[in-house]
Amino acid sequence: MKKKVLAMAMMGVMAMSLMTGCGEKAASQTGTEQSENQTQAKSSGQAIRIVNGKIEIDEALKAFAKKYQEKTGQEVIIESLGGGADINGTLKGYLAAGNMPDLFVFGGEGDFKTWKDYMTDLSGEEWASQTEFSFKDEAGKVVGFPYAVEGFGITYNKDILEKAGVDPASLTSYDAYKKAFETIDSKKEELGITAVCSVAAESGQMYWSTGNHLFGYYLSGGLKRGDTTYIDMLKEGKTDTGRLGEFADYMKLLFDYSDPTTLISGTYDDQLALWAQGKTAFITQGNWIDPSLPDYQVSFDCGIAPFAFTKNEMKGILADCPSWWAVYNKGTQIDAAKAFLKELALSEDGQKCLVTECGMISPYTSNKLSPSTPLAMNLKTYVDSGNTYSWEWTKMPEGIAMNATGAVFELYAKGQIDRDGFVDMMSTAIADYVK
């Protein structure tokens, strides 16, 4: 009976979320834009078509693609999907329609299992020997092209913290955050903010943030890189309820000090705008928001602090490859796709695109450029000092955040379940999904 009640509650949340998200453009392409791209790809015949999953680097990638065409004569079509878009669902539709792109994005082990039969072996590519971040299959063959190292935790407005008397370096435990949130909240009026945090938990569009990124700290926060204790448990449908309880306490703290409207119904754009306009001190996003900061004319200093949900000190942040590109092994443009990847990874223009224009940290040893954007610069200090945790969340079963765990975060944010309810429902959702 308990499982049935939980399942019904979650289904209700997902149904409402999906209805809310359908009318939103969010950060993804519109159907018209996607249709135009597909038509162009089919009519040109010789164009390379790429499905990119990071909407925030769309403009920079298209600028590089234009330069590449001018240099080589090879047309490159960038089709960017992001925000609340179901990228895997879109790709499956393309596959069924015989319209697969030459290069497609995948997000980790779960996605790999779905697409492994359609990936080209890239082990012999020149760039493969210059990175430790490529994605390899069970046999050790390189099948995923890495384009960035990203990190996330809680991004802060340093100016607001300084005015409130909060040292961001002190934010390494649950108790430290509780004290900081209380201090900032008591000074909201003089700081000119509306809330302490900008968090969005509506599961229809923000499942990737709550169910993947934030939940990722439960899986590997505070652990040595490569420690798979909790992801291994999850794959068996199990959770550590003690650790999950600590995580639930921290999420409640975040929710209690968040802007209520953004928390319950906000999109990614809403969440970012609130923080970027100086209306909150914190936002639960990573360095991928760097390219968007000029759009809001952000002038304040900022950085990333650990999502330190434990009582014990947690000094690092989650940093890894956010996703990879695979070459479709049944396409007609395999060699052309490989050539494009080589240019992006190793050429001067490609390195500049990834680091300078996209504001990312390059995964390639030959790329000596340093990012100039504020959050990427701050992230690099964690990477250089070895204070990072691996992205074990990318090994979760495909679709678990969208179809199971994301809804639990939304119910918790709405106050429809309490701390123990979050632990119980999350545990049940994971067990049922894995089963």
Tab-separated table of C-alpha atoms in Angstrom:
chain	number	residue	atom	x	y	z
A	1	MET	CA	0.000	0.000	0.000
A	2	LYS	CA	2.837	2.357	0.896
A	3	LYS	CA	4.519	1.907	-2.488
A	4	LYS	CA	1.224	2.485	-4.265
A	5	VAL	CA	0.637	5.792	-2.440
A	6	LEU	CA	4.182	6.965	-3.138
A	7	ALA	CA	3.951	6.007	-6.780
A	8	MET	CA	0.632	7.824	-7.213
A	9	ALA	CA	2.038	10.964	-5.597
A	10	MET	CA	5.065	10.929	-7.849
A	11	MET	CA	3.001	10.322	-10.967
A	12	GLY	CA	0.849	13.302	-10.087
A	13	VAL	CA	3.835	15.576	-9.749
A	14	MET	CA	5.343	14.392	-13.027
A	15	ALA	CA	2.077	14.836	-14.888
A	16	MET	CA	1.672	18.408	-13.673
A	17	SER	CA	5.344	19.156	-14.353
A	18	LEU	CA	5.184	17.878	-17.893
A	19	MET	CA	2.077	19.927	-18.621
A	20	THR	CA	3.802	23.003	-17.222
A	21	GLY	CA	6.973	22.382	-19.215
A	22	CYS	CA	5.348	21.744	-22.587
A	23	GLY	CA	4.640	25.393	-23.285
A	24	GLU	CA	8.046	26.602	-22.212
A	25	LYS	CA	10.905	27.237	-24.595
A	26	ALA	CA	13.266	27.212	-21.603
A	27	ALA	CA	16.842	26.872	-22.819
A	28	SER	CA	16.157	24.381	-25.597
A	29	GLN	CA	15.460	24.836	-29.274
A	30	THR	CA	11.931	25.312	-30.470
A	31	GLY	CA	10.376	22.684	-32.694
A	32	THR	CA	10.613	25.069	-35.655
A	33	GLU	CA	14.357	25.539	-35.147
A	34	GLN	CA	14.892	21.774	-34.896
A	35	SER	CA	12.829	21.186	-38.028
A	36	GLU	CA	14.858	23.745	-39.974
A	37	ASN	CA	18.086	22.097	-38.886
A	38	GLN	CA	16.858	18.652	-39.930
A	39	THR	CA	15.679	19.933	-43.317
A	40	GLN	CA	18.995	21.641	-43.907
A	41	ALA	CA	20.921	18.519	-42.933
A	42	LYS	CA	18.931	16.308	-45.299
A	43	SER	CA	19.021	18.711	-48.247
A	44	SER	CA	22.764	19.465	-48.069
A	45	GLY	CA	23.800	15.824	-48.066
A	46	GLN	CA	27.424	16.511	-47.185
A	47	ALA	CA	26.958	18.548	-44.007
A	48	ILE	CA	28.084	17.216	-40.638
A	49	ARG	CA	25.228	17.405	-38.147
A	50	ILE	CA	25.894	17.597	-34.420
A	51	VAL	CA	23.416	17.259	-31.561
A	52	ASN	CA	24.921	19.272	-28.725
A	53	GLY	CA	23.462	19.041	-25.224
A	54	LYS	CA	24.862	22.279	-23.813
A	55	ILE	CA	22.680	25.140	-24.960
A	56	GLU	CA	24.926	27.704	-23.251
A	57	ILE	CA	27.791	27.049	-25.696
A	58	ASP	CA	25.554	27.023	-28.774
A	59	GLU	CA	26.606	30.457	-30.012
A	60	ALA	CA	30.335	29.793	-29.578
A	61	LEU	CA	30.099	26.400	-31.286
A	62	LYS	CA	28.248	27.859	-34.249
A	63	ALA	CA	30.872	30.592	-34.589
A	64	PHE	CA	33.615	27.939	-34.618
A	65	ALA	CA	31.665	25.843	-37.114
A	66	LYS	CA	31.450	28.847	-39.425
A	67	LYS	CA	35.222	29.362	-39.224
A	68	TYR	CA	35.753	25.671	-39.844
A	69	GLN	CA	33.614	25.788	-42.978
A	70	GLU	CA	35.540	28.823	-44.233
A	71	LYS	CA	38.811	26.970	-43.623
A	72	THR	CA	37.890	23.514	-44.944
A	73	GLY	CA	34.723	23.920	-46.993
A	74	GLN	CA	32.986	21.444	-44.676
A	75	GLU	CA	29.539	22.559	-43.557
A	76	VAL	CA	28.744	21.846	-39.898
A	77	ILE	CA	25.218	22.113	-38.501
A	78	ILE	CA	24.909	22.554	-34.728
A	79	GLU	CA	21.607	21.429	-33.222
A	80	SER	CA	21.621	22.404	-29.554
A	81	LEU	CA	19.191	20.934	-27.041
A	82	GLY	CA	19.137	21.846	-23.382
A	83	GLY	CA	17.095	22.964	-20.407
A	84	GLY	CA	14.257	20.501	-19.892
A	85	ALA	CA	14.601	18.855	-23.320
A	86	ASP	CA	14.525	15.053	-23.404
A	87	ILE	CA	17.712	14.615	-25.437
A	88	ASN	CA	17.678	10.824	-25.358
A	89	GLY	CA	14.051	10.797	-26.421
A	90	THR	CA	14.855	13.163	-29.285
A	91	LEU	CA	17.761	10.993	-30.423
A	92	LYS	CA	15.626	7.866	-30.282
A	93	GLY	CA	13.115	9.636	-32.507
A	94	TYR	CA	15.866	10.529	-34.965
A	95	LEU	CA	17.089	6.930	-34.991
A	96	ALA	CA	13.606	5.601	-35.702
A	97	ALA	CA	13.191	8.127	-38.520
A	98	GLY	CA	16.568	7.317	-40.078
A	99	ASN	CA	17.742	10.843	-39.300
A	100	MET	CA	20.576	10.328	-36.813
A	101	PRO	CA	23.186	13.089	-36.554
A	102	ASP	CA	26.835	12.372	-37.360
A	103	LEU	CA	27.838	13.375	-33.830
A	104	PHE	CA	25.569	13.012	-30.822
A	105	VAL	CA	25.839	13.798	-27.141
A	106	PHE	CA	25.563	11.232	-24.343
A	107	GLY	CA	25.767	11.785	-20.622
A	108	GLY	CA	27.536	8.814	-19.085
A	109	GLU	CA	27.189	5.131	-18.311
A	110	GLY	CA	23.401	5.057	-18.422
A	111	ASP	CA	23.263	6.736	-21.832
A	112	PHE	CA	26.195	4.642	-23.061
A	113	LYS	CA	24.231	1.433	-22.494
A	114	THR	CA	21.486	2.830	-24.705
A	115	TRP	CA	23.757	3.957	-27.531
A	116	LYS	CA	26.833	1.699	-27.384
A	117	ASP	CA	25.875	-0.185	-30.543
A	118	TYR	CA	25.913	3.066	-32.508
A	119	MET	CA	29.310	4.440	-31.423
A	120	THR	CA	32.500	4.559	-33.479
A	121	ASP	CA	35.828	3.467	-31.985
A	122	LEU	CA	37.893	6.652	-31.598
A	123	SER	CA	40.884	5.101	-29.853
A	124	GLY	CA	43.252	5.861	-32.731
A	125	GLU	CA	42.449	9.570	-32.876
A	126	GLU	CA	45.330	11.928	-32.067
A	127	TRP	CA	43.410	13.752	-29.348
A	128	ALA	CA	42.686	10.499	-27.476
A	129	SER	CA	46.276	10.307	-26.215
A	130	GLN	CA	46.081	13.838	-24.824
A	131	THR	CA	43.298	13.449	-22.290
A	132	GLU	CA	42.317	11.330	-19.297
A	133	PHE	CA	38.673	12.282	-19.644
A	134	SER	CA	37.571	10.374	-22.747
A	135	PHE	CA	34.740	7.874	-22.317
A	136	LYS	CA	35.765	4.253	-22.773
A	137	ASP	CA	33.611	1.181	-23.308
A	138	GLU	CA	33.883	-2.109	-21.427
A	139	ALA	CA	36.802	-3.196	-23.609
A	140	GLY	CA	38.721	0.028	-23.014
A	141	LYS	CA	38.022	1.527	-26.440
A	142	VAL	CA	37.544	5.297	-26.612
A	143	VAL	CA	34.013	6.030	-27.805
A	144	GLY	CA	33.328	9.427	-26.220
A	145	PHE	CA	34.968	12.747	-27.142
A	146	PRO	CA	35.382	15.003	-24.068
A	147	TYR	CA	35.129	18.738	-24.636
A	148	ALA	CA	35.192	20.202	-21.127
A	149	VAL	CA	35.816	19.693	-17.454
A	150	GLU	CA	33.011	21.220	-15.419
A	151	GLY	CA	32.290	21.575	-11.763
A	152	PHE	CA	29.348	22.497	-9.594
A	153	GLY	CA	28.282	23.060	-6.042
A	154	ILE	CA	26.702	26.238	-4.744
A	155	THR	CA	27.680	29.319	-6.708
A	156	TYR	CA	27.838	32.490	-4.643
A	157	ASN	CA	27.815	36.253	-5.106
A	158	LYS	CA	31.043	37.164	-3.341
A	159	ASP	CA	30.076	40.815	-2.952
A	160	ILE	CA	26.917	39.939	-1.022
A	161	LEU	CA	28.776	37.489	1.199
A	162	GLU	CA	31.440	40.076	2.018
A	163	LYS	CA	28.799	42.679	2.925
A	164	ALA	CA	27.101	40.111	5.160
A	165	GLY	CA	30.382	39.141	6.822
A	166	VAL	CA	30.369	35.578	5.488
A	167	ASP	CA	33.644	34.021	4.329
A	168	PRO	CA	32.971	31.660	1.393
A	169	ALA	CA	35.997	29.572	2.418
A	170	SER	CA	34.132	28.669	5.615
A	171	LEU	CA	31.259	26.995	3.734
A	172	THR	CA	32.400	23.395	4.151
A	173	SER	CA	29.701	21.786	6.326
A	174	TYR	CA	25.984	21.767	7.063
A	175	ASP	CA	26.464	23.820	10.230
A	176	ALA	CA	28.521	26.431	8.401
A	177	TYR	CA	25.809	26.867	5.782
A	178	LYS	CA	23.063	27.048	8.400
A	179	LYS	CA	24.905	29.852	10.171
A	180	ALA	CA	25.627	31.677	6.915
A	181	PHE	CA	22.034	31.421	5.669
A	182	GLU	CA	20.684	32.730	8.973
A	183	THR	CA	23.116	35.650	8.908
A	184	ILE	CA	22.344	36.636	5.336
A	185	ASP	CA	18.605	36.212	5.833
A	186	SER	CA	18.683	38.586	8.786
A	187	LYS	CA	20.284	41.249	6.564
A	188	LYS	CA	18.186	40.824	3.423
A	189	GLU	CA	16.880	44.377	3.404
A	190	GLU	CA	20.254	46.059	3.767
A	191	LEU	CA	21.780	43.660	1.240
A	192	GLY	CA	19.015	44.400	-1.267
A	193	ILE	CA	18.113	40.750	-1.856
A	194	THR	CA	14.768	38.969	-1.905
A	195	ALA	CA	16.003	35.564	-0.739
A	196	VAL	CA	19.211	33.863	0.320
A	197	CYS	CA	19.133	31.200	-2.410
A	198	SER	CA	17.924	30.719	-5.950
A	199	VAL	CA	16.890	27.068	-6.298
A	200	ALA	CA	14.478	25.561	-8.833
A	201	ALA	CA	12.945	22.161	-8.075
A	202	GLU	CA	10.020	21.846	-10.513
A	203	SER	CA	10.691	18.385	-11.834
A	204	GLY	CA	9.342	18.718	-15.364
A	205	GLN	CA	12.174	21.018	-16.411
A	206	MET	CA	14.654	20.941	-13.524
A	207	TYR	CA	14.994	17.204	-12.857
A	208	TRP	CA	18.495	17.345	-14.364
A	209	SER	CA	19.547	19.869	-11.730
A	210	THR	CA	17.975	18.242	-8.670
A	211	GLY	CA	17.869	14.561	-9.627
A	212	ASN	CA	21.286	14.504	-11.300
A	213	HIS	CA	23.555	17.325	-10.159
A	214	LEU	CA	22.452	17.932	-6.574
A	215	PHE	CA	21.788	14.263	-5.925
A	216	GLY	CA	25.278	13.648	-7.271
A	217	TYR	CA	26.677	14.991	-4.002
A	218	TYR	CA	24.896	12.237	-2.088
A	219	LEU	CA	26.635	9.744	-4.371
A	220	SER	CA	30.206	11.063	-4.201
A	221	GLY	CA	30.512	14.239	-2.155
A	222	GLY	CA	33.428	13.999	0.269
A	223	LEU	CA	34.702	10.736	-1.234
A	224	LYS	CA	37.975	10.038	-2.992
A	225	ARG	CA	37.750	10.117	-6.777
A	226	GLY	CA	36.700	6.719	-8.015
A	227	ASP	CA	35.008	5.681	-4.762
A	228	THR	CA	31.867	3.976	-6.047
A	229	THR	CA	30.333	2.961	-2.715
A	230	TYR	CA	27.002	4.755	-3.097
A	231	ILE	CA	26.560	4.474	-6.845
A	232	ASP	CA	27.152	0.734	-6.514
A	233	MET	CA	24.422	0.592	-3.892
A	234	LEU	CA	22.076	2.582	-6.128
A	235	LYS	CA	22.638	0.203	-9.028
A	236	GLU	CA	21.358	-2.537	-6.721
A	237	GLY	CA	18.335	-0.444	-5.788
A	238	LYS	CA	19.682	0.432	-2.344
A	239	THR	CA	20.429	3.626	-0.431
A	240	ASP	CA	22.307	4.550	2.731
A	241	THR	CA	19.437	6.054	4.704
A	242	GLY	CA	21.775	7.711	7.217
A	243	ARG	CA	23.678	9.596	4.544
A	244	LEU	CA	20.463	10.258	2.636
A	245	GLY	CA	19.004	11.744	5.816
A	246	GLU	CA	21.908	14.183	6.092
A	247	PHE	CA	21.345	15.083	2.467
A	248	ALA	CA	17.629	15.625	3.133
A	249	ASP	CA	18.416	17.952	6.040
A	250	TYR	CA	20.615	20.053	3.803
A	251	MET	CA	18.045	20.183	1.009
A	252	LYS	CA	15.437	21.364	3.528
A	253	LEU	CA	17.824	24.115	4.575
A	254	LEU	CA	18.227	25.192	0.961
A	255	PHE	CA	14.506	25.093	0.283
A	256	ASP	CA	13.644	27.050	3.439
A	257	TYR	CA	15.919	29.922	2.392
A	258	SER	CA	15.016	29.929	-1.312
A	259	ASP	CA	12.788	32.263	-3.269
A	260	PRO	CA	9.470	30.352	-3.061
A	261	THR	CA	8.171	31.165	-6.542
A	262	THR	CA	11.390	30.158	-8.296
A	263	LEU	CA	11.672	27.074	-6.113
A	264	ILE	CA	8.231	25.710	-6.976
A	265	SER	CA	7.652	26.813	-10.565
A	266	GLY	CA	10.829	28.459	-11.836
A	267	THR	CA	12.700	27.438	-14.971
A	268	TYR	CA	16.469	27.385	-15.367
A	269	ASP	CA	16.265	30.865	-16.896
A	270	ASP	CA	14.204	32.114	-13.942
A	271	GLN	CA	16.662	30.660	-11.472
A	272	LEU	CA	19.658	32.162	-13.227
A	273	ALA	CA	18.074	35.578	-13.722
A	274	LEU	CA	17.190	35.898	-10.046
A	275	TRP	CA	20.773	35.299	-8.956
A	276	ALA	CA	22.473	37.120	-11.835
A	277	GLN	CA	20.440	40.256	-11.090
A	278	GLY	CA	21.809	40.260	-7.547
A	279	LYS	CA	18.553	39.241	-5.868
A	280	THR	CA	20.018	36.207	-4.057
A	281	ALA	CA	23.399	35.278	-2.603
A	282	PHE	CA	23.487	31.684	-3.888
A	283	ILE	CA	22.424	29.580	-6.867
A	284	THR	CA	22.627	25.802	-7.255
A	285	GLN	CA	24.443	25.731	-10.591
A	286	GLY	CA	28.021	25.331	-11.818
A	287	ASN	CA	30.538	27.043	-14.047
A	288	TRP	CA	28.405	26.392	-17.146
A	289	ILE	CA	26.535	29.594	-16.334
A	290	ASP	CA	29.661	31.641	-17.141
A	291	PRO	CA	28.728	32.273	-20.804
A	292	SER	CA	25.348	33.637	-19.687
A	293	LEU	CA	26.695	36.170	-17.185
A	294	PRO	CA	27.416	38.910	-19.766
A	295	ASP	CA	23.775	38.714	-20.871
A	296	TYR	CA	22.842	39.951	-17.405
A	297	GLN	CA	25.739	42.414	-17.224
A	298	VAL	CA	27.032	40.691	-14.107
A	299	SER	CA	29.793	42.770	-12.530
A	300	PHE	CA	30.043	41.221	-9.060
A	301	ASP	CA	32.719	38.724	-8.050
A	302	CYS	CA	31.558	35.132	-7.747
A	303	GLY	CA	32.795	31.629	-7.020
A	304	ILE	CA	31.748	28.054	-6.300
A	305	ALA	CA	31.502	26.555	-2.810
A	306	PRO	CA	31.052	22.856	-1.954
A	307	PHE	CA	27.540	21.443	-1.681
A	308	ALA	CA	28.623	20.470	1.828
A	309	PHE	CA	25.610	18.607	3.196
A	310	THR	CA	27.440	16.609	5.867
A	311	LYS	CA	28.329	17.445	9.444
A	312	ASN	CA	31.907	16.534	8.589
A	313	GLU	CA	33.948	19.009	6.588
A	314	MET	CA	33.698	18.805	2.797
A	315	LYS	CA	36.232	20.996	1.012
A	316	GLY	CA	35.895	19.861	-2.590
A	317	ILE	CA	33.365	20.121	-5.400
A	318	LEU	CA	32.142	17.691	-8.047
A	319	ALA	CA	34.202	18.161	-11.224
A	320	ASP	CA	34.337	15.955	-14.299
A	321	CYS	CA	33.283	15.762	-17.933
A	322	PRO	CA	29.615	16.769	-18.199
A	323	SER	CA	29.016	14.665	-21.289
A	324	TRP	CA	30.694	13.351	-24.404
A	325	TRP	CA	30.161	13.313	-28.151
A	326	ALA	CA	30.005	10.038	-30.036
A	327	VAL	CA	30.402	9.510	-33.781
A	328	TYR	CA	27.418	7.655	-35.258
A	329	ASN	CA	28.926	4.471	-36.648
A	330	LYS	CA	26.304	3.925	-39.341
A	331	GLY	CA	26.582	7.419	-40.790
A	332	THR	CA	28.131	8.457	-44.099
A	333	GLN	CA	30.283	11.232	-42.648
A	334	ILE	CA	32.422	9.335	-40.132
A	335	ASP	CA	35.784	10.593	-41.406
A	336	ALA	CA	34.508	14.153	-41.693
A	337	ALA	CA	33.158	13.974	-38.141
A	338	LYS	CA	36.515	12.722	-36.864
A	339	ALA	CA	38.315	15.561	-38.644
A	340	PHE	CA	36.026	18.110	-37.012
A	341	LEU	CA	36.690	16.676	-33.548
A	342	LYS	CA	40.440	16.808	-34.130
A	343	GLU	CA	40.215	20.455	-35.144
A	344	LEU	CA	38.111	21.325	-32.093
A	345	ALA	CA	40.442	19.554	-29.668
A	346	LEU	CA	43.873	20.368	-31.056
A	347	SER	CA	43.802	23.436	-33.312
A	348	GLU	CA	44.406	26.947	-32.035
A	349	ASP	CA	40.905	28.035	-33.068
A	350	GLY	CA	39.351	24.963	-31.448
A	351	GLN	CA	41.205	25.422	-28.185
A	352	LYS	CA	40.206	29.070	-28.119
A	353	CYS	CA	36.587	28.078	-28.740
A	354	LEU	CA	36.468	25.614	-25.850
A	355	VAL	CA	38.295	27.738	-23.282
A	356	THR	CA	37.996	31.397	-24.239
A	357	GLU	CA	34.653	31.491	-26.033
A	358	CYS	CA	32.810	28.705	-24.202
A	359	GLY	CA	34.416	29.557	-20.854
A	360	MET	CA	35.288	25.951	-20.064
A	361	ILE	CA	38.336	24.092	-18.773
A	362	SER	CA	39.846	22.004	-21.561
A	363	PRO	CA	40.348	18.268	-20.905
A	364	TYR	CA	43.360	18.207	-23.267
A	365	THR	CA	46.970	18.436	-22.049
A	366	SER	CA	48.056	20.267	-25.196
A	367	ASN	CA	45.630	23.100	-24.475
A	368	LYS	CA	47.521	25.561	-22.292
A	369	LEU	CA	44.881	28.276	-22.325
A	370	SER	CA	43.383	29.277	-18.999
A	371	PRO	CA	39.749	30.329	-18.727
A	372	SER	CA	39.027	33.996	-18.191
A	373	THR	CA	35.453	33.621	-16.977
A	374	PRO	CA	35.017	33.901	-13.192
A	375	LEU	CA	33.523	30.521	-12.283
A	376	ALA	CA	35.786	28.516	-14.577
A	377	MET	CA	38.775	30.322	-13.055
A	378	ASN	CA	37.539	29.456	-9.580
A	379	LEU	CA	36.846	25.859	-10.593
A	380	LYS	CA	40.391	25.513	-11.885
A	381	THR	CA	41.714	26.194	-8.372
A	382	TYR	CA	39.821	23.123	-7.134
A	383	VAL	CA	41.089	21.031	-10.045
A	384	ASP	CA	44.690	22.186	-9.596
A	385	SER	CA	44.625	21.506	-5.848
A	386	GLY	CA	43.017	18.075	-6.254
A	387	ASN	CA	39.913	19.025	-4.268
A	388	THR	CA	37.383	17.410	-6.573
A	389	TYR	CA	34.966	14.488	-6.428
A	390	SER	CA	33.993	12.372	-9.428
A	391	TRP	CA	30.637	12.509	-11.193
A	392	GLU	CA	29.287	9.122	-10.170
A	393	TRP	CA	25.759	10.319	-10.936
A	394	THR	CA	26.482	9.844	-14.646
A	395	LYS	CA	26.466	6.099	-13.957
A	396	MET	CA	22.847	6.070	-12.802
A	397	PRO	CA	20.283	4.207	-14.929
A	398	GLU	CA	19.087	6.200	-17.910
A	399	GLY	CA	16.111	8.423	-17.167
A	400	ILE	CA	16.045	7.914	-13.399
A	401	ALA	CA	16.160	11.639	-12.634
A	402	MET	CA	13.443	12.479	-15.142
A	403	ASN	CA	11.179	9.574	-14.321
A	404	ALA	CA	11.740	8.912	-10.628
A	405	THR	CA	13.987	10.942	-8.337
A	406	GLY	CA	13.265	14.428	-9.703
A	407	ALA	CA	9.654	14.224	-8.564
A	408	VAL	CA	10.728	13.480	-4.994
A	409	PHE	CA	12.676	16.735	-4.845
A	410	GLU	CA	9.636	18.651	-6.053
A	411	LEU	CA	7.330	17.108	-3.447
A	412	TYR	CA	9.877	17.967	-0.756
A	413	ALA	CA	10.219	21.535	-2.000
A	414	LYS	CA	6.444	21.943	-1.898
A	415	GLY	CA	6.293	20.658	1.674
A	416	GLN	CA	4.141	17.702	0.687
A	417	ILE	CA	6.586	15.302	2.331
A	418	ASP	CA	8.843	15.812	5.342
A	419	ARG	CA	12.444	14.815	5.920
A	420	ASP	CA	11.646	11.173	6.667
A	421	GLY	CA	9.205	11.132	3.771
A	422	PHE	CA	11.970	12.316	1.447
A	423	VAL	CA	14.283	9.523	2.598
A	424	ASP	CA	11.561	6.871	2.328
A	425	MET	CA	10.221	8.043	-1.021
A	426	MET	CA	13.672	8.478	-2.555
A	427	SER	CA	14.679	5.018	-1.413
A	428	THR	CA	11.466	3.534	-2.800
A	429	ALA	CA	11.739	5.433	-6.074
A	430	ILE	CA	15.281	4.185	-6.622
A	431	ALA	CA	14.463	0.593	-5.674
A	432	ASP	CA	11.422	0.487	-7.939
A	433	TYR	CA	13.192	2.126	-10.886
A	434	VAL	CA	16.201	-0.154	-10.709
A	435	LYS	CA	13.940	-3.186	-10.364
